[in-house]
Amino acid sequence: MCPRFLQVSPCVPGFSRFLHVSQVSPCVPGFSMCLLCFQATGADQAVGMSLVLFSLLLFSYYTVWVIVLPFVDGRHVLHRYFLPREYSVILPGVAAVLLLLCIGTFTAVILWKNRKPKKTD
């Protein structure tokens, strides 16, 4: 087990938001990195809390839809608030494909912007 001791000091003079973190440990000698630290504002916290609440509601809805609803009678009023069961597989599949498409597009854009021009002799 490797003990970890962190030593924090400013790494960019004049900028207090940048911190230089050096690990003083025999496990990884000379390891250091520069972190950018920000204080969350009230708007950031509100957006974060709304994302957490939305995720909690979506998870609860999907859990009831997939796990609880098959055991409820088909004529119960609860079935009116949910889509047919086929969509419980189709919608997450479409969401996964869109997520992978966005990640691939983002990666392609970053690679395209950071490409180095070929040297001509």
Tab-separated table of C-alpha atoms in Angstrom, residues 1-116:
chain	number	residue	atom	x	y	z
A	1	MET	CA	0.000	0.000	0.000
A	2	CYS	CA	1.384	3.342	-1.020
A	3	PRO	CA	0.912	6.289	1.375
A	4	ARG	CA	-0.106	9.506	-0.359
A	5	PHE	CA	0.965	12.892	0.882
A	6	LEU	CA	0.009	15.956	-1.132
A	7	GLN	CA	1.873	19.231	-1.111
A	8	VAL	CA	-0.106	22.152	-2.551
A	9	SER	CA	1.477	25.338	-3.866
A	10	PRO	CA	0.599	27.887	-6.574
A	11	CYS	CA	1.979	26.766	-9.953
A	12	VAL	CA	1.043	29.796	-12.034
A	13	PRO	CA	2.212	33.057	-10.458
A	14	GLY	CA	-0.606	35.559	-10.115
A	15	PHE	CA	-3.385	33.019	-10.575
A	16	SER	CA	-4.730	31.665	-7.302
A	17	ARG	CA	-7.149	29.311	-9.066
A	18	PHE	CA	-4.310	27.139	-10.347
A	19	LEU	CA	-2.821	24.735	-7.830
A	20	HIS	CA	0.287	22.669	-8.231
A	21	VAL	CA	-0.091	19.290	-6.558
A	22	SER	CA	3.097	17.343	-5.916
A	23	GLN	CA	2.955	13.854	-4.551
A	24	VAL	CA	5.689	13.304	-1.999
A	25	SER	CA	5.855	9.532	-2.025
A	26	PRO	CA	8.445	6.871	-2.778
A	27	CYS	CA	5.901	5.133	-5.045
A	28	VAL	CA	5.861	7.730	-7.835
A	29	PRO	CA	8.903	10.004	-7.529
A	30	GLY	CA	8.610	13.341	-9.252
A	31	PHE	CA	4.878	13.057	-9.905
A	32	SER	CA	3.184	16.451	-10.161
A	33	MET	CA	0.231	18.007	-11.936
A	34	CYS	CA	-1.519	21.335	-12.221
A	35	LEU	CA	-5.181	21.574	-11.219
A	36	LEU	CA	-7.680	24.301	-12.033
A	37	CYS	CA	-9.977	24.967	-9.070
A	38	PHE	CA	-13.283	26.836	-9.270
A	39	GLN	CA	-15.817	27.752	-6.620
A	40	ALA	CA	-19.375	26.737	-7.587
A	41	THR	CA	-21.799	29.648	-7.765
A	42	GLY	CA	-25.475	29.534	-6.827
A	43	ALA	CA	-26.468	29.088	-10.476
A	44	ASP	CA	-24.047	26.164	-10.860
A	45	GLN	CA	-25.469	24.517	-7.765
A	46	ALA	CA	-29.041	25.029	-8.990
A	47	VAL	CA	-28.241	23.476	-12.366
A	48	GLY	CA	-26.465	20.582	-10.672
A	49	MET	CA	-29.370	19.962	-8.310
A	50	SER	CA	-31.882	20.107	-11.164
A	51	LEU	CA	-29.825	17.525	-13.113
A	52	VAL	CA	-29.728	15.261	-10.061
A	53	LEU	CA	-33.489	15.584	-9.551
A	54	PHE	CA	-34.189	14.926	-13.238
A	55	SER	CA	-31.995	11.823	-13.138
A	56	LEU	CA	-33.725	10.601	-9.987
A	57	LEU	CA	-37.167	11.082	-11.537
A	58	LEU	CA	-36.130	9.359	-14.764
A	59	PHE	CA	-34.601	6.430	-12.873
A	60	SER	CA	-37.705	6.071	-10.682
A	61	TYR	CA	-40.058	6.217	-13.685
A	62	TYR	CA	-38.040	3.628	-15.610
A	63	THR	CA	-37.757	1.342	-12.572
A	64	VAL	CA	-41.512	1.367	-12.000
A	65	TRP	CA	-42.126	0.899	-15.727
A	66	VAL	CA	-39.785	-2.081	-16.154
A	67	ILE	CA	-39.819	-3.814	-12.764
A	68	VAL	CA	-43.152	-3.040	-11.077
A	69	LEU	CA	-45.591	-2.650	-13.969
A	70	PRO	CA	-45.368	-6.242	-15.282
A	71	PHE	CA	-46.803	-7.433	-11.957
A	72	VAL	CA	-49.756	-4.983	-12.001
A	73	ASP	CA	-53.049	-5.965	-13.630
A	74	GLY	CA	-53.326	-4.753	-17.242
A	75	ARG	CA	-56.586	-2.902	-16.564
A	76	HIS	CA	-55.161	-0.900	-13.659
A	77	VAL	CA	-55.182	2.901	-13.996
A	78	LEU	CA	-51.383	2.955	-13.522
A	79	HIS	CA	-50.847	1.617	-17.055
A	80	ARG	CA	-52.193	4.863	-18.562
A	81	TYR	CA	-49.080	6.761	-17.417
A	82	PHE	CA	-46.544	4.507	-19.129
A	83	LEU	CA	-45.663	3.651	-22.730
A	84	PRO	CA	-45.987	0.076	-24.028
A	85	ARG	CA	-43.267	-2.300	-22.800
A	86	GLU	CA	-41.537	-2.518	-26.197
A	87	TYR	CA	-40.331	1.037	-25.709
A	88	SER	CA	-38.554	0.079	-22.478
A	89	VAL	CA	-35.895	-1.568	-24.663
A	90	ILE	CA	-36.082	0.668	-27.731
A	91	LEU	CA	-35.697	4.050	-25.967
A	92	PRO	CA	-32.536	3.177	-23.966
A	93	GLY	CA	-31.081	1.607	-27.115
A	94	VAL	CA	-31.707	4.775	-29.124
A	95	ALA	CA	-30.294	6.873	-26.259
A	96	ALA	CA	-27.151	4.706	-26.175
A	97	VAL	CA	-26.656	5.037	-29.939
A	98	LEU	CA	-27.093	8.829	-29.731
A	99	LEU	CA	-24.642	9.015	-26.825
A	100	LEU	CA	-22.032	7.014	-28.718
A	101	LEU	CA	-22.627	9.171	-31.807
A	102	CYS	CA	-22.073	12.357	-29.787
A	103	ILE	CA	-18.920	10.963	-28.166
A	104	GLY	CA	-17.573	9.891	-31.564
A	105	THR	CA	-18.377	13.261	-33.120
A	106	PHE	CA	-16.731	15.112	-30.241
A	107	THR	CA	-13.625	12.942	-30.506
A	108	ALA	CA	-13.459	13.429	-34.281
A	109	VAL	CA	-13.772	17.220	-33.937
A	110	ILE	CA	-11.036	17.366	-31.292
A	111	LEU	CA	-8.722	15.166	-33.359
A	112	TRP	CA	-9.432	17.237	-36.477
A	113	LYS	CA	-8.669	20.518	-34.696
A	114	ASN	CA	-5.453	19.197	-33.136
A	115	ARG	CA	-4.013	17.580	-36.235
A	116	LYS	CA	-0.602	18.804	-37.304
